[in-house]
Coordinates of C-alpha atoms and ligand atoms in Angstrom, one line a residue:
M1 CA 64.2 74.7 130.7
K2 CA 61.0 72.8 131.3
G3 CA 58.5 74.8 133.2
T4 CA 55.0 76.1 133.4
L5 CA 54.0 79.7 134.2
W6 CA 52.3 78.4 137.3
G7 CA 55.0 75.7 138.0
G8 CA 55.4 74.2 141.4
D9 CA 58.6 72.6 142.6
S10 CA 57.8 69.1 141.6
P11 CA 57.8 68.1 138.0
L12 CA 54.5 67.4 136.3
D13 CA 53.6 63.8 135.4
P14 CA 54.6 63.6 131.7
D15 CA 51.4 61.6 130.8
L16 CA 49.2 64.2 132.4
D17 CA 51.2 67.0 130.7
A18 CA 50.7 65.3 127.3
Y19 CA 47.0 64.6 127.9
T20 CA 46.1 68.1 129.1
V21 CA 48.2 69.9 126.4
G22 CA 46.6 67.7 123.8
K23 CA 46.9 69.3 120.3
D24 CA 47.5 72.7 121.8
R25 CA 51.2 72.9 120.8
E26 CA 50.2 72.5 117.1
L27 CA 47.0 74.6 117.2
D28 CA 48.5 77.4 119.4
A29 CA 51.2 78.0 116.7
R30 CA 48.5 79.6 114.6
L31 CA 47.6 81.9 117.5
L32 CA 51.2 83.1 118.0
P33 CA 51.0 86.4 116.0
W34 CA 47.7 87.2 117.6
D35 CA 49.2 86.5 121.1
I36 CA 52.0 88.8 120.4
L37 CA 49.7 91.6 119.2
G38 CA 47.4 91.1 122.1
T39 CA 50.4 91.4 124.4
M40 CA 51.5 94.6 122.7
A41 CA 48.1 96.1 123.4
H42 CA 48.1 94.9 127.0
A43 CA 51.6 96.3 127.6
A44 CA 50.4 99.7 126.2
G45 CA 47.5 99.5 128.7
L46 CA 49.8 98.8 131.6
T47 CA 52.0 101.7 130.5
E48 CA 49.1 104.0 130.4
I49 CA 48.1 103.3 134.0
G50 CA 51.7 103.5 135.3
I51 CA 52.3 99.8 136.1
L52 CA 55.0 100.0 133.5
S53 CA 57.2 103.0 132.9
R54 CA 57.2 104.5 129.4
E55 CA 60.7 103.2 129.0
E56 CA 59.6 99.7 130.0
G57 CA 56.6 100.0 127.7
R58 CA 59.0 100.9 124.8
A59 CA 61.4 98.1 125.6
L60 CA 58.5 95.6 125.7
H61 CA 57.2 96.8 122.4
R62 CA 60.6 96.5 120.8
A63 CA 61.0 92.9 122.0
L64 CA 57.4 92.0 120.9
A65 CA 58.0 93.5 117.5
E66 CA 61.1 91.4 117.2
A67 CA 59.0 88.3 118.3
L68 CA 56.4 89.1 115.6
R69 CA 59.2 89.2 113.0
E70 CA 60.6 85.9 114.2
A71 CA 57.2 84.4 114.3
E72 CA 56.6 85.4 110.7
E73 CA 60.0 84.1 109.6
G74 CA 59.3 80.9 111.5
S75 CA 62.3 81.2 113.9
F76 CA 60.1 81.6 117.0
A77 CA 57.3 79.1 117.7
P78 CA 55.9 77.4 120.8
G79 CA 58.2 74.4 121.5
P80 CA 57.7 71.0 123.0
E81 CA 58.7 72.5 126.4
D82 CA 56.0 75.1 126.4
E83 CA 52.6 74.3 127.9
D84 CA 50.9 76.7 125.4
V85 CA 51.6 79.7 123.2
H86 CA 51.1 82.1 126.1
S87 CA 53.8 80.4 128.2
A88 CA 56.1 80.4 125.1
L89 CA 55.7 84.1 124.7
E90 CA 56.3 85.0 128.3
K91 CA 59.4 82.7 128.3
Y92 CA 60.7 84.5 125.2
L93 CA 60.2 87.9 126.9
V94 CA 61.9 86.9 130.1
A95 CA 64.8 85.5 128.1
K96 CA 65.1 88.7 126.2
L97 CA 64.3 91.3 128.9
G98 CA 64.9 89.6 132.2
P99 CA 62.7 91.0 135.1
L100 CA 60.8 93.2 132.7
G101 CA 59.5 90.1 130.9
R102 CA 58.0 89.0 134.2
K103 CA 55.9 92.1 134.5
V104 CA 53.8 91.8 131.4
H105 CA 51.3 89.3 132.8
A106 CA 50.1 91.8 135.5
G107 CA 46.3 92.3 135.1
R108 CA 45.6 89.4 132.7
S109 CA 45.1 85.7 132.7
R110 CA 45.6 83.2 130.0
N111 CA 41.9 83.0 130.0
D112 CA 41.3 86.5 128.5
Q113 CA 44.5 86.2 126.6
V114 CA 43.4 83.1 124.7
L115 CA 39.9 84.7 124.2
A116 CA 41.5 87.8 122.6
D117 CA 43.8 85.6 120.4
L118 CA 40.9 83.6 119.2
R119 CA 38.7 86.6 118.5
L120 CA 41.5 88.2 116.4
F121 CA 42.2 84.9 114.7
L122 CA 38.5 84.4 113.9
K123 CA 38.0 87.9 112.7
D124 CA 40.9 87.4 110.3
A125 CA 39.5 84.0 109.3
L126 CA 36.0 85.3 108.7
F127 CA 37.4 88.0 106.4
R128 CA 39.2 85.3 104.4
V129 CA 36.2 83.1 104.3
M130 CA 34.0 85.9 103.0
E131 CA 36.5 86.8 100.4
A132 CA 36.6 83.1 99.2
L133 CA 32.8 83.1 99.2
G134 CA 32.8 86.2 96.9
E135 CA 35.3 84.4 94.6
T136 CA 32.9 81.5 94.4
V137 CA 30.0 83.7 93.6
R138 CA 32.0 85.3 90.8
A139 CA 33.0 81.9 89.4
L140 CA 29.3 80.9 89.3
V141 CA 28.4 84.1 87.6
R142 CA 31.1 83.5 85.0
F143 CA 30.0 80.0 84.3
G144 CA 26.3 80.8 84.3
K145 CA 26.7 83.8 82.0
S146 CA 28.7 81.9 79.4
H147 CA 26.0 79.2 79.1
A148 CA 23.0 81.4 79.9
G149 CA 21.0 80.5 76.9
V150 CA 21.1 76.7 77.5
V151 CA 18.0 75.1 78.9
L152 CA 18.2 72.5 81.6
P153 CA 15.6 70.3 83.2
G154 CA 14.4 71.4 86.6
Y155 CA 13.7 68.5 89.0
T156 CA 11.3 68.0 91.9
H157 CA 11.4 64.6 93.7
Q158 CA 14.4 64.0 91.4
R159 CA 12.0 63.7 88.5
R160 CA 11.7 66.1 85.5
A161 CA 9.5 68.9 86.5
M162 CA 9.8 72.3 84.7
P163 CA 12.3 73.9 82.3
S164 CA 15.2 75.7 83.9
S165 CA 18.5 76.9 82.4
V166 CA 22.2 76.5 83.1
G167 CA 22.4 80.2 83.8
L168 CA 19.6 79.9 86.4
W169 CA 21.2 76.9 88.0
A170 CA 24.4 78.9 88.5
A171 CA 22.6 82.1 89.5
G172 CA 20.6 80.2 92.1
F173 CA 23.7 79.0 93.9
A174 CA 25.3 82.4 93.6
E175 CA 22.3 83.9 95.4
A176 CA 22.3 81.3 98.0
L177 CA 25.9 82.0 98.8
L178 CA 25.1 85.7 99.1
E179 CA 22.5 84.8 101.7
D180 CA 25.2 82.9 103.5
L181 CA 27.0 86.1 104.0
F182 CA 24.4 87.3 106.6
P183 CA 25.4 84.7 109.3
L184 CA 29.1 85.2 108.5
E185 CA 28.7 89.0 109.0
A186 CA 26.8 88.3 112.2
A187 CA 29.5 86.0 113.5
L188 CA 32.0 88.8 112.7
D189 CA 29.9 91.3 114.8
V190 CA 30.0 88.8 117.7
A191 CA 33.7 88.3 117.4
D192 CA 34.4 92.1 117.1
R193 CA 34.3 92.8 120.9
S194 CA 37.4 92.8 123.1
P195 CA 37.5 90.5 126.1
L196 CA 40.9 91.9 127.3
G197 CA 40.8 93.1 130.9
S198 CA 38.3 90.4 132.0
A199 CA 41.4 88.4 133.1
A200 CA 40.4 85.0 134.6
G201 CA 36.7 86.0 134.2
Y202 CA 36.2 88.4 137.1
G203 CA 38.3 91.4 136.2
V204 CA 41.3 92.7 138.3
P205 CA 41.7 95.4 140.9
L206 CA 43.5 97.6 138.4
P207 CA 42.1 100.4 136.2
L208 CA 43.0 98.8 132.9
P209 CA 42.2 101.0 130.0
R210 CA 40.0 98.4 128.3
E211 CA 38.6 100.7 125.6
K212 CA 42.1 101.6 124.6
T213 CA 43.4 98.0 124.3
A214 CA 40.2 97.2 122.3
R215 CA 40.8 100.1 119.9
L216 CA 44.5 99.2 119.5
L217 CA 43.5 95.7 118.4
G218 CA 40.9 96.9 115.9
F219 CA 37.9 95.7 118.0
S220 CA 34.8 97.8 117.6
A221 CA 33.7 97.4 121.2
V222 CA 34.5 95.9 124.6
Q223 CA 32.8 93.0 126.3
L224 CA 32.1 95.2 129.2
N225 CA 30.9 93.1 132.1
V226 CA 33.9 91.0 132.9
T227 CA 31.8 87.9 133.5
A228 CA 30.4 88.0 130.0
A229 CA 33.7 87.2 128.4
Q230 CA 34.4 83.6 129.4
P231 CA 31.0 82.1 128.7
S232 CA 31.3 83.5 125.2
R233 CA 34.2 81.2 124.5
G234 CA 33.0 78.1 122.6
K235 CA 29.8 79.9 121.9
L236 CA 31.5 82.2 119.3
E237 CA 33.4 79.2 117.9
T238 CA 30.0 77.4 117.5
Q239 CA 28.5 80.5 115.9
V240 CA 31.3 80.7 113.4
L241 CA 30.9 77.0 112.6
Q242 CA 27.1 77.6 112.3
A243 CA 27.9 80.4 109.8
L244 CA 30.1 78.0 107.8
W245 CA 27.4 75.4 107.8
G246 CA 25.3 77.4 105.2
P247 CA 28.0 77.5 102.5
G248 CA 28.7 73.8 103.2
Y249 CA 25.0 73.1 102.7
D250 CA 25.0 74.9 99.4
L251 CA 28.3 73.6 98.1
A252 CA 27.1 70.0 98.9
K253 CA 23.9 70.5 96.9
L254 CA 25.9 72.1 94.0
S255 CA 28.3 69.1 94.1
W256 CA 25.4 66.6 94.1
D257 CA 24.1 68.3 91.0
V258 CA 27.4 68.3 89.2
I259 CA 27.9 64.6 90.1
L260 CA 24.6 63.8 88.5
Y261 CA 24.8 66.1 85.6
T262 CA 28.3 64.9 84.6
S263 CA 27.2 61.2 84.8
E264 CA 26.6 59.1 81.7
E265 CA 22.9 59.0 82.5
F266 CA 22.4 62.8 82.5
G267 CA 25.4 64.0 80.4
F268 CA 24.5 67.7 80.7
F269 CA 27.9 68.8 81.9
R270 CA 31.4 67.4 81.3
L271 CA 34.2 67.5 83.8
P272 CA 37.5 68.4 82.1
E273 CA 40.1 65.7 82.4
V274 CA 42.3 67.8 84.7
F275 CA 39.6 67.9 87.4
A276 CA 38.6 64.2 87.1
T277 CA 40.2 61.2 88.8
G278 CA 40.6 57.8 87.4
S279 CA 40.2 54.2 88.5
S280 CA 43.0 51.7 89.1
I281 CA 41.0 48.9 87.5
M282 CA 38.4 50.4 85.1
P283 CA 40.3 52.2 82.3
Q284 CA 37.3 54.2 81.2
K285 CA 36.5 55.9 84.5
R286 CA 36.7 59.7 85.0
N287 CA 35.3 60.4 88.4
P288 CA 34.0 63.5 90.1
D289 CA 36.0 62.9 93.4
L290 CA 36.4 66.6 93.9
F291 CA 32.7 67.2 94.2
E292 CA 32.2 64.0 96.2
L293 CA 34.7 65.2 98.7
T294 CA 33.1 68.7 98.8
R295 CA 29.8 67.0 99.6
A296 CA 31.5 64.9 102.3
N297 CA 33.3 67.9 103.7
A298 CA 30.0 69.6 104.2
G299 CA 29.2 66.7 106.5
V300 CA 32.6 67.0 108.3
L301 CA 31.8 70.7 108.8
E302 CA 28.6 69.8 110.4
G303 CA 30.4 67.3 112.7
L304 CA 32.9 70.0 113.8
L305 CA 29.9 72.3 114.6
L306 CA 28.4 69.6 116.8
Q307 CA 31.8 69.0 118.5
A308 CA 32.2 72.6 119.4
M309 CA 28.6 72.9 120.6
A310 CA 28.8 69.7 122.6
V311 CA 32.0 70.7 124.4
C312 CA 30.7 74.1 125.6
S313 CA 27.0 74.0 125.8
K314 CA 26.5 72.2 129.1
L315 CA 29.2 74.1 131.1
P316 CA 28.5 76.4 134.0
S317 CA 29.7 80.0 133.6
G318 CA 33.3 80.9 133.9
Y319 CA 36.4 79.4 132.5
H320 CA 36.8 75.6 132.2
R321 CA 39.7 73.7 130.5
D322 CA 37.0 72.0 128.4
L323 CA 36.9 75.1 126.3
Q324 CA 40.4 74.3 124.9
L325 CA 38.7 71.6 122.8
T326 CA 36.7 74.1 120.9
K327 CA 39.8 75.5 119.4
G328 CA 40.6 72.6 117.0
P329 CA 37.1 72.3 115.5
V330 CA 36.8 75.9 114.6
M331 CA 40.3 76.1 113.2
E332 CA 39.7 73.0 111.2
G333 CA 36.3 74.3 110.0
V334 CA 37.8 77.5 108.7
E335 CA 40.5 75.6 106.8
L336 CA 38.0 73.2 105.4
A337 CA 35.6 75.9 104.3
L338 CA 38.4 77.7 102.5
R339 CA 39.5 74.6 100.7
M340 CA 35.9 73.8 99.7
F341 CA 35.4 77.3 98.2
G342 CA 38.8 77.0 96.5
A343 CA 37.9 73.7 94.9
V344 CA 34.4 74.8 93.7
S345 CA 35.4 78.2 92.4
K346 CA 38.3 76.7 90.4
T347 CA 36.3 73.9 88.9
V348 CA 32.8 75.3 88.1
P349 CA 33.9 77.8 85.4
A350 CA 35.8 74.9 83.7
L351 CA 32.7 72.6 83.4
E352 CA 31.8 72.0 79.8
V353 CA 28.1 72.1 78.8
D354 CA 26.6 69.7 76.3
R355 CA 23.9 71.9 74.8
E356 CA 22.3 69.2 72.8
A357 CA 21.9 66.8 75.7
C358 CA 20.4 69.6 77.8
E359 CA 17.9 70.5 75.0
R360 CA 17.0 66.9 74.5
A361 CA 16.0 66.7 78.1
V362 CA 13.7 69.7 78.0
K363 CA 11.2 68.1 75.5
G364 CA 7.9 66.3 76.0
P365 CA 6.1 66.0 79.3
I366 CA 8.4 68.4 81.1
L367 CA 6.6 71.1 79.0
A368 CA 3.1 70.1 80.3
T369 CA 2.8 73.0 82.7
D370 CA 3.9 75.4 79.9
E371 CA 1.2 73.9 77.7
A372 CA -1.5 74.2 80.5
L373 CA -0.5 77.9 81.1
R374 CA -0.6 78.6 77.3
R375 CA -4.2 77.5 77.4
V376 CA -4.8 79.7 80.5
R377 CA -3.4 82.7 78.5
E378 CA -6.0 81.8 75.9
G379 CA -8.8 82.0 78.5
T380 CA -9.2 78.5 79.8
P381 CA -9.5 78.2 83.6
F382 CA -6.3 76.7 85.0
R383 CA -7.9 73.5 86.4
D384 CA -9.5 72.7 83.1
A385 CA -6.3 73.5 81.2
Y386 CA -4.4 71.2 83.7
R387 CA -6.9 68.3 83.1
E388 CA -6.8 68.7 79.3
T389 CA -3.0 68.7 79.3
A390 CA -2.9 65.7 81.7
E391 CA -5.1 63.9 79.3
I392 CA -2.7 64.5 76.4
V393 CA 0.3 63.3 78.5
K394 CA -1.7 60.2 79.7
S395 CA -2.8 59.1 76.3
G396 CA 0.8 59.3 75.1
G397 CA 0.1 62.3 72.9
E398 CA 2.6 65.0 72.0
V399 CA 2.8 67.9 74.3
P400 CA 3.1 70.8 71.9
G401 CA 6.8 71.4 71.5
L402 CA 8.5 74.7 72.4
S403 CA 11.9 75.6 71.2
P404 CA 14.6 76.4 73.8
S405 CA 14.4 80.1 72.9
E406 CA 10.6 80.1 73.3
I407 CA 10.9 78.4 76.7
L408 CA 13.4 81.0 77.8
E409 CA 11.5 83.9 76.2
S410 CA 8.5 83.2 78.3
R411 CA 10.6 83.4 81.5
K412 CA 12.2 86.8 81.0
Y413 CA 11.2 88.2 84.4
P414 CA 14.3 88.8 86.6
G415 CA 15.3 85.6 88.3
G416 CA 13.5 83.4 85.8
A417 CA 15.2 80.8 83.6
G418 CA 15.4 83.3 80.7
A419 CA 16.8 86.2 82.7
P420 CA 19.0 85.1 85.7
A421 CA 19.5 88.3 87.7
W422 CA 23.2 88.8 87.0
E423 CA 23.2 92.5 87.6
R424 CA 21.5 92.2 90.9
I425 CA 23.9 89.5 92.0
E426 CA 26.9 91.4 90.9
E427 CA 25.7 94.7 92.4
E428 CA 24.8 93.0 95.7
L429 CA 28.2 91.2 95.8
S430 CA 30.2 94.4 95.2
A431 CA 28.2 96.5 97.7
R432 CA 28.6 93.9 100.4
E433 CA 32.2 93.2 99.6
E434 CA 33.0 96.9 99.8
K435 CA 31.5 97.1 103.3
I436 CA 33.4 94.0 104.4
R437 CA 36.6 95.2 102.8
S438 CA 36.5 98.5 104.6
R439 CA 36.0 96.7 107.8
R440 CA 38.9 94.4 107.1
D441 CA 41.1 97.3 106.1
A442 CA 40.3 99.1 109.3
F443 CA 41.2 96.0 111.3
R444 CA 44.5 95.5 109.4
E445 CA 45.4 99.2 109.7
A446 CA 44.8 99.1 113.5
L447 CA 47.1 96.0 113.8
D448 CA 49.8 97.4 111.5
S449 CA 49.9 100.6 113.5
L450 CA 50.0 98.7 116.8
A451 CA 52.9 96.5 115.5
A452 CA 54.7 99.7 114.3
R453 CA 54.2 102.0 117.3
G454 CA 53.0 99.8 120.1
G455 CA 50.1 102.1 121.0
L456 CA 52.5 104.1 123.2
E457 CA 52.2 107.5 121.6
G458 CA 50.0 110.1 123.3
Ligands
LIG1 N1 45.3 76.3 126.4 C1 44.3 76.9 127.3 C2 43.0 77.0 126.5 O1 43.0 76.9 125.3 C3 44.8 78.2 127.6 C4 44.2 78.8 128.8 C5 44.6 78.1 130.1 N2 44.0 78.6 131.2 C6 43.9 78.0 132.4 N3 43.3 78.5 133.3 N4 44.5 76.8 132.5 O2 42.0 77.2 127.2

């Protein structure tokens, strides 16, 4: 049966239907489990205030639990006849429960329903992204530690500048990713507030137990003023994409370095054959497509951020159908970020390091600053030592050579090329992961208990 929840008597123009539904049928499929859980919590709320009898509440919970199972198995999904996931679920409940299925939408609107779905979806997604970020930090630490004693040129203006090390290269990116956790955690804080009960955006004349439905769904708070909920749609999606931008930025820089360092000109790293792609015409080519695409995907992420921002940022308050178009960018952004983390964390530990090529590149003028500072240690004022060393370099003289171990030995302070701060990185990662994990477990436990018991006890 073709029909909308709001359906009039005359059929909808099929082109208008296709245009307004857009990609929703495909995107909403990912919201289905969240829509079912949100509906369970809403039904428990309606039961608590006596709009549904306890018996009705229990029957609804049984049907919703069945829907959740079928959704997980794949036998229940929004079909071509459904305007969206919310219509599909109501249709399912009516088919199963008759008139009782028609009671469940009392006191809510698809506007707060989709808000709740998206917030649950995004919380789950952020937990997965943060986990993947942690894996990538661990991969960098593994790679960096196993080549920690290998020197590497450090570049400014893409010209040899100062000695660095392979360990430091990896540790620097690991630290950058840890910094990226801050905006991700902030986005999680923003997402962690329940919009349910705000209905179309102005509340309803029913005493809905909003704190209870929030708690049942594992939210830590309620978006209290009902007019606050709708304008947060699109804004949260933008904030999530902004939080994904940081990792994209770092992974693009890392990729750039790997592309350069694995090239014939640099030759510091080697990409194992399994991670290199070939050319259809040039038999010798082994290309770093994986890193090129990671660099490009960081740009795509940035585009998705702009899409979400552009759709919502000039809207007046309240619900507008425009907001539907922020769903795709954020869902795509999350998938992309997960794939980028997956690619990098798998490949980086497998990079081979050509120690000799690295050491060859950390000889000569790149040691000029080390030489100037050696003179400073002997008592020469820095500017004089600088000029003396500049003179040696200019006249083509030998900058006194330092061995790789001497170079690293003089940089043994934590965070220097000779002592990347592995312990600090590992400690910080595990402390922050533990906090995030306990938050994630509390979220999952709330949802498991809701799915099992429907929030009807007590
Ligand atoms: N697909 C819609 C969206 O994502 C669901 C909400 C529809 N609400 C409405 N008032 N038409 O925004």
